[in-house]
mmCIF file of C-alpha atoms in Angstrom:
data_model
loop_
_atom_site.group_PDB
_atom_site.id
_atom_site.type_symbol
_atom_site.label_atom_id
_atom_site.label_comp_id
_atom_site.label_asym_id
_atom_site.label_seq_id
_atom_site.Cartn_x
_atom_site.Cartn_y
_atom_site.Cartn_z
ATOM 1 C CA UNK J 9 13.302 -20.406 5.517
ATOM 2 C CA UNK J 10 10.761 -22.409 4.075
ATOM 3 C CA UNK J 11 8.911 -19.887 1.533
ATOM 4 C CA UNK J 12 7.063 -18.865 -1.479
ATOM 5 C CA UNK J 13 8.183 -15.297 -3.195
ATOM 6 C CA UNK J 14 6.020 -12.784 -5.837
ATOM 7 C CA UNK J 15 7.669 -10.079 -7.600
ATOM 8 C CA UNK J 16 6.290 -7.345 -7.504
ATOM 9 C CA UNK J 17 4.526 -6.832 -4.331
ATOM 10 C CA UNK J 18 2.881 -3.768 -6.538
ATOM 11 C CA UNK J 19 2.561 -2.787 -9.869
ATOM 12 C CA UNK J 20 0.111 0.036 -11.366
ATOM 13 C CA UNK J 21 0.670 -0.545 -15.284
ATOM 14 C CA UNK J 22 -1.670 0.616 -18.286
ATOM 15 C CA UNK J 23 -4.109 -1.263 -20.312
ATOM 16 C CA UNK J 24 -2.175 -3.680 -22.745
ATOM 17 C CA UNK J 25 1.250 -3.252 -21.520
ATOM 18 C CA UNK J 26 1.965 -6.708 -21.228
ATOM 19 C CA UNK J 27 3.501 -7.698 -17.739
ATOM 20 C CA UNK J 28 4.622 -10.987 -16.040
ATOM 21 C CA UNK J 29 4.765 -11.550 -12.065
ATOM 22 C CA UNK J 30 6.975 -14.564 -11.013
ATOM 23 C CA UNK J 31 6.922 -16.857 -8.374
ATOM 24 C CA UNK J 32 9.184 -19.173 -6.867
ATOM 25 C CA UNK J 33 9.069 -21.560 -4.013
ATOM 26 C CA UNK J 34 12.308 -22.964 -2.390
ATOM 27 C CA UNK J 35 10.210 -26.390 -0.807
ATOM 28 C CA UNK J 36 10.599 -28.721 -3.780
ATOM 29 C CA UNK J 37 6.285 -28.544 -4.540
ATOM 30 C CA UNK J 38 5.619 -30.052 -7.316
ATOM 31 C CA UNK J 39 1.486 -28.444 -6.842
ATOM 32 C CA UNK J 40 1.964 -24.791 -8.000
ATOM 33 C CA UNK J 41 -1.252 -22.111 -8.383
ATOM 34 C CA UNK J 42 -1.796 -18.845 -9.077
ATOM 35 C CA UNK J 43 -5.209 -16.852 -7.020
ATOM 36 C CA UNK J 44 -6.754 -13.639 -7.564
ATOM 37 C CA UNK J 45 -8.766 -12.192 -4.724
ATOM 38 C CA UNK J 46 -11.327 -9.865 -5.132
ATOM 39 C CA UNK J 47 -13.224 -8.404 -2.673
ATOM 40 C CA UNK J 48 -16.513 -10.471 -2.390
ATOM 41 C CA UNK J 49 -15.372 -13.035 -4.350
ATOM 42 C CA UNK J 50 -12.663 -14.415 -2.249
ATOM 43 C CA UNK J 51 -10.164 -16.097 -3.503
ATOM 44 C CA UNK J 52 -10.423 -17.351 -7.049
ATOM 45 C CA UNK J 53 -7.803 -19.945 -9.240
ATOM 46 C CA UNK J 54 -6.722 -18.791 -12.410
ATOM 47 C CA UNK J 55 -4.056 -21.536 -13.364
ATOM 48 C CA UNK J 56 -2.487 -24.512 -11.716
ATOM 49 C CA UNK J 57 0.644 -26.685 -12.435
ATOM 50 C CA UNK J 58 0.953 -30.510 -11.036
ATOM 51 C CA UNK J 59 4.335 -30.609 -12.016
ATOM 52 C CA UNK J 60 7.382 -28.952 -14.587
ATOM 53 C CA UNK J 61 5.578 -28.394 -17.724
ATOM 54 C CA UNK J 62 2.005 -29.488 -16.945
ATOM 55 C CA UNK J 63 -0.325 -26.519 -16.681
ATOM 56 C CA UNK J 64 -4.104 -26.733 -16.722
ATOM 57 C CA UNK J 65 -7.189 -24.331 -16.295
ATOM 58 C CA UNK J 66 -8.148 -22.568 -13.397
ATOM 59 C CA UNK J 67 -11.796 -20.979 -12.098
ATOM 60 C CA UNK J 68 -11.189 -17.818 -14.361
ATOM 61 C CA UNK J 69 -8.373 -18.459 -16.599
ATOM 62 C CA UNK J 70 -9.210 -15.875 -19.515
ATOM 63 C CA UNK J 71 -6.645 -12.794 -20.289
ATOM 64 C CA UNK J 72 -3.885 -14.984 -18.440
ATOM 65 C CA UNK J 73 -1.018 -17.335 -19.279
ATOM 66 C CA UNK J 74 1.782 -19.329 -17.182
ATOM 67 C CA UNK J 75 4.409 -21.504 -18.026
ATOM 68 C CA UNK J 76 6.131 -23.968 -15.806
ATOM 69 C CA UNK J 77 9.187 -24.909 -17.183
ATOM 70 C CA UNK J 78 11.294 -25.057 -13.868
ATOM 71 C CA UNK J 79 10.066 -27.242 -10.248
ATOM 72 C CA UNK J 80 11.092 -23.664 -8.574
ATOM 73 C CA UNK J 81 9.449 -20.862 -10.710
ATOM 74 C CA UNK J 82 5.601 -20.498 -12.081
ATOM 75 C CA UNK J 83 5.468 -16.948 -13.791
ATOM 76 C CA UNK J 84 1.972 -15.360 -14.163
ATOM 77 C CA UNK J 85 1.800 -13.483 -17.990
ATOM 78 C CA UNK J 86 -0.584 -10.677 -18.457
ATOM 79 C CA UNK J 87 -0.265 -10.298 -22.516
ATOM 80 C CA UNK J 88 -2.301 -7.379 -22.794
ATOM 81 C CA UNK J 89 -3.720 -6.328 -19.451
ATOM 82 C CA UNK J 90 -7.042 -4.503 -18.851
ATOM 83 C CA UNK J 91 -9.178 -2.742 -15.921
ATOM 84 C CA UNK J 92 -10.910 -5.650 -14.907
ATOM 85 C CA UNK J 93 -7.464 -7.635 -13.849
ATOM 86 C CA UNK J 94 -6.872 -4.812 -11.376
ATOM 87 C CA UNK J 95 -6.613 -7.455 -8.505
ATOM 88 C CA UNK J 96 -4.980 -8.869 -5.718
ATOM 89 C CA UNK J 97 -2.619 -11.910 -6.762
ATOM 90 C CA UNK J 98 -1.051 -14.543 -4.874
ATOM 91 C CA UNK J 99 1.003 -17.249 -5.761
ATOM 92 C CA UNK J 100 0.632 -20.876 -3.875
ATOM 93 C CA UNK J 101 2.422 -24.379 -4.143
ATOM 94 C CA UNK J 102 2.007 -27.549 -1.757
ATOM 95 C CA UNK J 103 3.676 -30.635 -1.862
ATOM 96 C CA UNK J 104 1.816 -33.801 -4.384
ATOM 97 C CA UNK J 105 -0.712 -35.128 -1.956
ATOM 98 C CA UNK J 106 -0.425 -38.874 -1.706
ATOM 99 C CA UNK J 107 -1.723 -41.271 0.931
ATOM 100 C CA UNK J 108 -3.681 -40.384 3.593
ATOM 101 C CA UNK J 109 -2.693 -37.314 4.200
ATOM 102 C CA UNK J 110 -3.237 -33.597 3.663
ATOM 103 C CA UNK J 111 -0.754 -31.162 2.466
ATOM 104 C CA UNK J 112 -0.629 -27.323 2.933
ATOM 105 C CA UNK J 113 -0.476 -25.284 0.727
ATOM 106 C CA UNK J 114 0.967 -21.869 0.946
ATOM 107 C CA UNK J 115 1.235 -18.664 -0.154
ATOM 108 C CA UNK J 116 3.129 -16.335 -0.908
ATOM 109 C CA UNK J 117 2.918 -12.467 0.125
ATOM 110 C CA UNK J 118 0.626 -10.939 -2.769
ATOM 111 C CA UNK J 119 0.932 -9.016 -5.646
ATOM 112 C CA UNK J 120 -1.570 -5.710 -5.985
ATOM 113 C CA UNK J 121 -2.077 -4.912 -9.329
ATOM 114 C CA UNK J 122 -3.758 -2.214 -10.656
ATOM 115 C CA UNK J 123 -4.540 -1.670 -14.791
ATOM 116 C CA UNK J 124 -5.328 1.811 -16.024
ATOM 117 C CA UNK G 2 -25.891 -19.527 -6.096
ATOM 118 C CA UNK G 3 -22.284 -19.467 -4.981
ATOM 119 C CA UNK G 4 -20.644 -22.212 -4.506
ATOM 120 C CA UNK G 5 -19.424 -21.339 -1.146
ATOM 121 C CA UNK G 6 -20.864 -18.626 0.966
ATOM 122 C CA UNK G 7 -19.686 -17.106 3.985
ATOM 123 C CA UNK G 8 -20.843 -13.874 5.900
ATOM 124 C CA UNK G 9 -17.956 -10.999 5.387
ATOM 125 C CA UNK G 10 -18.252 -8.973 8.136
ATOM 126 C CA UNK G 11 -16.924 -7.186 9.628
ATOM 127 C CA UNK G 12 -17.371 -8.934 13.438
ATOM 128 C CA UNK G 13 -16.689 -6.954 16.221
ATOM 129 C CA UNK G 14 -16.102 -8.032 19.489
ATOM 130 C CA UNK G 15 -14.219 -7.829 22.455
ATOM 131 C CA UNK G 16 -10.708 -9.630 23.937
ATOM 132 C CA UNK G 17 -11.953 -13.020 25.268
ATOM 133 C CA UNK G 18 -15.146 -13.428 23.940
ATOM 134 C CA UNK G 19 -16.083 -16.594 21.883
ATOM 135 C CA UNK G 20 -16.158 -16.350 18.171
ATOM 136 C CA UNK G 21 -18.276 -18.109 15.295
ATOM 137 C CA UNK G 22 -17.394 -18.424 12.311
ATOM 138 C CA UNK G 23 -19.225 -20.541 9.395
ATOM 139 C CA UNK G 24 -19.700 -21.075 5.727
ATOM 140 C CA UNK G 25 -22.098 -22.813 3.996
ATOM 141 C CA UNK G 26 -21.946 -24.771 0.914
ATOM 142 C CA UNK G 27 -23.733 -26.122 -1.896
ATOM 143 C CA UNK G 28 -21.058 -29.181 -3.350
ATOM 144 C CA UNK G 29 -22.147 -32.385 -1.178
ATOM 145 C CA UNK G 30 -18.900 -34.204 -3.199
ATOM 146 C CA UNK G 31 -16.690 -31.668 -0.650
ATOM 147 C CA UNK G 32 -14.974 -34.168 1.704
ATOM 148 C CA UNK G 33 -11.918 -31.609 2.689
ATOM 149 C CA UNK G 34 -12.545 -28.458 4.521
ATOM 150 C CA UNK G 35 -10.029 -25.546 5.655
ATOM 151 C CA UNK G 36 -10.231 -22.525 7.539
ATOM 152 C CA UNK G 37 -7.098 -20.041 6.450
ATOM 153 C CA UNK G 38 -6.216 -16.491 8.748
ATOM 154 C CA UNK G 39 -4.895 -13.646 6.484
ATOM 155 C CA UNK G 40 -3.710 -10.765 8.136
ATOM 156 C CA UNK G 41 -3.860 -7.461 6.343
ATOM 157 C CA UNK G 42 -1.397 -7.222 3.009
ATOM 158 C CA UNK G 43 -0.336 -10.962 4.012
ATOM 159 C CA UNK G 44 -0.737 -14.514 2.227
ATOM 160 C CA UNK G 45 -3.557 -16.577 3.592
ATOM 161 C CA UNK G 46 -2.237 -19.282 6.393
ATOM 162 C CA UNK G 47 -3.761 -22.469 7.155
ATOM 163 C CA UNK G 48 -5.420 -22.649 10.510
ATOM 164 C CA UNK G 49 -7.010 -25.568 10.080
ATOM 165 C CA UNK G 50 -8.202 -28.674 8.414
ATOM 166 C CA UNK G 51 -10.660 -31.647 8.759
ATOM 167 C CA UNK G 52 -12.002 -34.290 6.507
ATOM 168 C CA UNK G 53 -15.272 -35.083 6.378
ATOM 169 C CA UNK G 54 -17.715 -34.465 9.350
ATOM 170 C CA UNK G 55 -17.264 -34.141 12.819
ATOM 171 C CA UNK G 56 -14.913 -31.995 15.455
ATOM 172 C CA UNK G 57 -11.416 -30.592 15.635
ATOM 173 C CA UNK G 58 -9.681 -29.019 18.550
ATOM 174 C CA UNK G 59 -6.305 -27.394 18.564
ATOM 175 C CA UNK G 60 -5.736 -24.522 21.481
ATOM 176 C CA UNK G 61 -7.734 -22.328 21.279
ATOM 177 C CA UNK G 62 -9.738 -23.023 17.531
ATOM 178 C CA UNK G 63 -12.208 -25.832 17.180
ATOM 179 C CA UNK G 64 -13.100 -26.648 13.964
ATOM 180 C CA UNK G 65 -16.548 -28.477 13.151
ATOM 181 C CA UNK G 66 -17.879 -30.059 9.798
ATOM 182 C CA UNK G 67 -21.736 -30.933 9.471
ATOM 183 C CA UNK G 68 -22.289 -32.494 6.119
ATOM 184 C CA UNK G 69 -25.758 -33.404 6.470
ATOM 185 C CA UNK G 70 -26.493 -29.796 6.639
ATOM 186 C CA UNK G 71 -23.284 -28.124 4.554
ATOM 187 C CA UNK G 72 -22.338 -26.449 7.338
ATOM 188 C CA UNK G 73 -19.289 -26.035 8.766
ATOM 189 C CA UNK G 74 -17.862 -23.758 11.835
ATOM 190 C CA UNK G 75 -14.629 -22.097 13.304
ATOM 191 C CA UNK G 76 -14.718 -21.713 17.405
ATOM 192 C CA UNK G 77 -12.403 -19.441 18.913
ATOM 193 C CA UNK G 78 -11.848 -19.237 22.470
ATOM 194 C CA UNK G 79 -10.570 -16.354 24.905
ATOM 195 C CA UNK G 80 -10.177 -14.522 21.845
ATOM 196 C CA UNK G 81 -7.270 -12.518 21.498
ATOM 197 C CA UNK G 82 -6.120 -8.543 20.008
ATOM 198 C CA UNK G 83 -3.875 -11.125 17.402
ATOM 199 C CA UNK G 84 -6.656 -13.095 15.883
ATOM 200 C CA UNK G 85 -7.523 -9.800 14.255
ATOM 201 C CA UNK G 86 -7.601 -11.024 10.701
ATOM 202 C CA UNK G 87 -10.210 -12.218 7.495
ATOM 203 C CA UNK G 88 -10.781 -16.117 8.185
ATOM 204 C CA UNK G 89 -11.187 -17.583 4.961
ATOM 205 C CA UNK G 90 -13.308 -21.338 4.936
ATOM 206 C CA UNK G 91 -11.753 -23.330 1.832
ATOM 207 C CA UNK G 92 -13.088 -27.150 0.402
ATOM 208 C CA UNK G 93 -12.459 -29.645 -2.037
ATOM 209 C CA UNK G 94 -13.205 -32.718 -3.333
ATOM 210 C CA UNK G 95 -10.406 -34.994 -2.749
ATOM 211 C CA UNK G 96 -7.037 -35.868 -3.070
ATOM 212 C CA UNK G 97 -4.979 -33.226 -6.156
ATOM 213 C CA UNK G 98 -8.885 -31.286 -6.273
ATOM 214 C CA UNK G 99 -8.774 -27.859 -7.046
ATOM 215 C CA UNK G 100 -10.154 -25.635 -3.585
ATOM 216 C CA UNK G 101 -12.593 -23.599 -3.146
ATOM 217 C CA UNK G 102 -12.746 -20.763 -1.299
ATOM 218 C CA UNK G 103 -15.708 -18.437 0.973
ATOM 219 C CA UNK G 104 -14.652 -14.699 0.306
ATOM 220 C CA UNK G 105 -14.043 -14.518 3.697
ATOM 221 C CA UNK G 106 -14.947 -13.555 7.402
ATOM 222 C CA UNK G 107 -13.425 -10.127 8.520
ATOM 223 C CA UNK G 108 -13.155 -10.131 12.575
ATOM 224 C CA UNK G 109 -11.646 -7.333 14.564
ATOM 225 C CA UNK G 110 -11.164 -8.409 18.333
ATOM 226 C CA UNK G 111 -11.202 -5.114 20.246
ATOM 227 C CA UNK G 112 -9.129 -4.468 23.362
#
């Protein structure tokens, strides 16, 4: 089945325990993305990756880090957490967009994180 | 001024009534537009998409762009118990462009 996984599905940590949530995809994407959705705000992008090791900015980038060093994986790094991560995270890839067309891009299941 | 807006709800209504949802943006360089369904503790799902302006019809969604006024709508018809969900509206620019999202529509579709 045709998916994209986050582990964990929930995680209550404490300010500046650092903490990493992974993603994978099993569709060959090369278009990976990480969201945070806060009520409000919808959905916002922290970091994207157009392919293995090319990473660039998101919408709100700051307190986060990824690496992309696999097609498959594109880990989310908290280095030292704080309060106003507490968030819901999801992971998304979609296949390189070329001609005409428009590829979907999809999610995975979410992540709830909460930073005391 | 957001970037995207979108009213969030909740909408109330009941089985088989029609539904209208909308967003309204400020970009005129948007040329892609989405509408996503995310059920409660689930990923987002793509309903939808158009480019550019005009109509889209697939069962029982239509989907409807008006660039002139940055407008754009989500129909559904003979609405059902299951399209109980948060409708997201999403946009971008073009080809590899980063979306943007509305923070979403929150319809319950009563029995």
């Amino acid at each position: 089945e045709a998916q994209v996984t986050q582990n964990p599905r929930y995680l209550i940590t404490v300010t500046g325990k650092k903490l990493t949530v992974t993603c994978s995809q099993n569709m060959n994407h090369e278009y990976m993305s990480w969201y945070r959705q806060d009520p409000g705000l919808g959905l916002r992008q922290i970091y994207y990756s157009m392919n293995v090791e090319v990473t660039d900015k998101g919408d709100v980038p700051e307190g986060y880090k990824v690496s992309r060093k696999e097609k498959r994986n594109f880990p989310l790094i908290l280095e030292s957490p704080s309060p106003n991560q507490t968030s819901l995270y999801f992971c998304a890839s979609r296949a390189r967009v070329s001609g005409s067309g428009y590829n979907e891009q999809f999610f995975g299941p979410g992540t709830r994180l909460t930073v005391l | 001024q957001k970037e995207v807006e979108q009213d969030p709800g909740p909408l109330s209504v009941p089985e088989g009534a029609i539904v209208s949802l909308n967003c309204t943006y400020s970009n005129s360089a948007f040329q892609y537009f989405m509408w996503y369904r995310q059920y409660s503790r689930k990923g987002p799902e793509l309903l939808m998409y158009t480019y550019s302006s005009g109509n889209k019809e697939d069962g029982r969604f239509t989907a409807q762009v008006d660039k002139s006024s940055k407008y754009i709508s989500l129909f559904i018809r003979d609405s059902q118990p299951s399209d109980s969900a948060t409708y997201l509206c999403a946009m971008s620019r073009g080809y590899g462009q980063n979306f943007v999202f509305g923070p979403g529509t929150r319809l319950s579709v009563l029995p």
